[in-house]
Short mmCIF file of C-alpha atoms in Angstrom, two decimals:
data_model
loop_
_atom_site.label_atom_id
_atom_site.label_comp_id
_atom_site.label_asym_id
_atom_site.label_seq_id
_atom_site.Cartn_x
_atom_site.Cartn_y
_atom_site.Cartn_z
CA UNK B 169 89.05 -11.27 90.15
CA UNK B 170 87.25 -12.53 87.43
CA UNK B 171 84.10 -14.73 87.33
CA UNK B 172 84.62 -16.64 83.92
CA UNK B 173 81.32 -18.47 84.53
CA UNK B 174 78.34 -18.08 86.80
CA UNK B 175 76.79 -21.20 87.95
CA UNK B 176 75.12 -23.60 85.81
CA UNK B 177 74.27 -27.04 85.37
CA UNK B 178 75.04 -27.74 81.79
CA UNK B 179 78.30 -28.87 81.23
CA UNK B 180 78.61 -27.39 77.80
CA UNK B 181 78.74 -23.86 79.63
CA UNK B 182 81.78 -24.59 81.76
CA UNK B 183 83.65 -26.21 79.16
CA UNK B 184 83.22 -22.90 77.02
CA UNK B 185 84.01 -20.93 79.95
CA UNK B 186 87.54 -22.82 80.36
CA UNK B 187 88.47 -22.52 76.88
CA UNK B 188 88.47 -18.41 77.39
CA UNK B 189 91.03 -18.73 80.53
CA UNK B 190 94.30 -16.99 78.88
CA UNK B 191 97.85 -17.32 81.20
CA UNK B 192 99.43 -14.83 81.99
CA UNK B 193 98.06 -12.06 84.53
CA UNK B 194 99.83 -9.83 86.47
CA UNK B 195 98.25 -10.31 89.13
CA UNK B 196 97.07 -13.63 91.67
CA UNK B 197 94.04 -12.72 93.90
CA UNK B 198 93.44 -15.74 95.35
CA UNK B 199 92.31 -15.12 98.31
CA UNK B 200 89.97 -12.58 97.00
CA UNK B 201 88.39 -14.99 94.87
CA UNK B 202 87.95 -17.61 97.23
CA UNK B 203 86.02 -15.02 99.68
CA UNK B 204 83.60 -14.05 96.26
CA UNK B 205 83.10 -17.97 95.54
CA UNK B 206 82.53 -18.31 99.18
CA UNK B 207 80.03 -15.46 98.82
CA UNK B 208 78.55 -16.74 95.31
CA UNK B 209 77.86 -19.61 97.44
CA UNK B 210 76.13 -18.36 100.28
CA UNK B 211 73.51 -16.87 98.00
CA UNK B 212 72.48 -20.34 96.40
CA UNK B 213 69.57 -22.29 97.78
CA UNK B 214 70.23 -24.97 100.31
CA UNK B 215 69.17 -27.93 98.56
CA UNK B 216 71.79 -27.08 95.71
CA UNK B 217 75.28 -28.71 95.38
CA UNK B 218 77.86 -26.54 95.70
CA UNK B 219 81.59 -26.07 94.02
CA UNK B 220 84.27 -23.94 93.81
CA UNK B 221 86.79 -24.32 90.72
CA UNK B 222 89.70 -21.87 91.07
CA UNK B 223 92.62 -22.09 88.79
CA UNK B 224 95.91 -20.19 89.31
CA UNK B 225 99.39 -20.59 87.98
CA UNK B 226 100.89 -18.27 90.98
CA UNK B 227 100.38 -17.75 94.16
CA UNK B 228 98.39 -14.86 96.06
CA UNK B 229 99.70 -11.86 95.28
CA UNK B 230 97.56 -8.54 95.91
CA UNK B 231 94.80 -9.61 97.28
CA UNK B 232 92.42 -7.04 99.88
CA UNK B 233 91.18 -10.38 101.61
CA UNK B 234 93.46 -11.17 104.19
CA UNK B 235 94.24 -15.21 104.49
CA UNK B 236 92.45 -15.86 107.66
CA UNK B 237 89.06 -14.07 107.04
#
């Protein structure tokens, strides 16, 4: 799993951050990185909006994070 972008609130940052996303991977942890944006999230104050972008072109394959946790 990789974290192309923390969070931010300045646009210019995540449009950067997209640009670097190359096709192509072997691998499709999807699961996985829901569960770390789930945890990113958990660590943000309460009074902040919160978002998850997660772009795939496969479907999970490999993940350690089981579906249902």
């Amino acid at each position: 799993v990789n974290t192309v972008q923390g969070f931010t609130d300045k646009p210019g940052e995540i449009s950067e951050a997209l640009k670097k996303i190359k096709p192509g991977s072997q691998s499709a942890r999807l699961n996985d990185a829901v569960m770390l944006g789930i945890r990113m999230l958990e660590s943000r104050p309460k009074d902040r909006r919160k978002a998850v972008v997660l772009i795939s072109e496969a479907r999970d394959n490999g993940s350690e994070v089981a579906l249902r946790e």
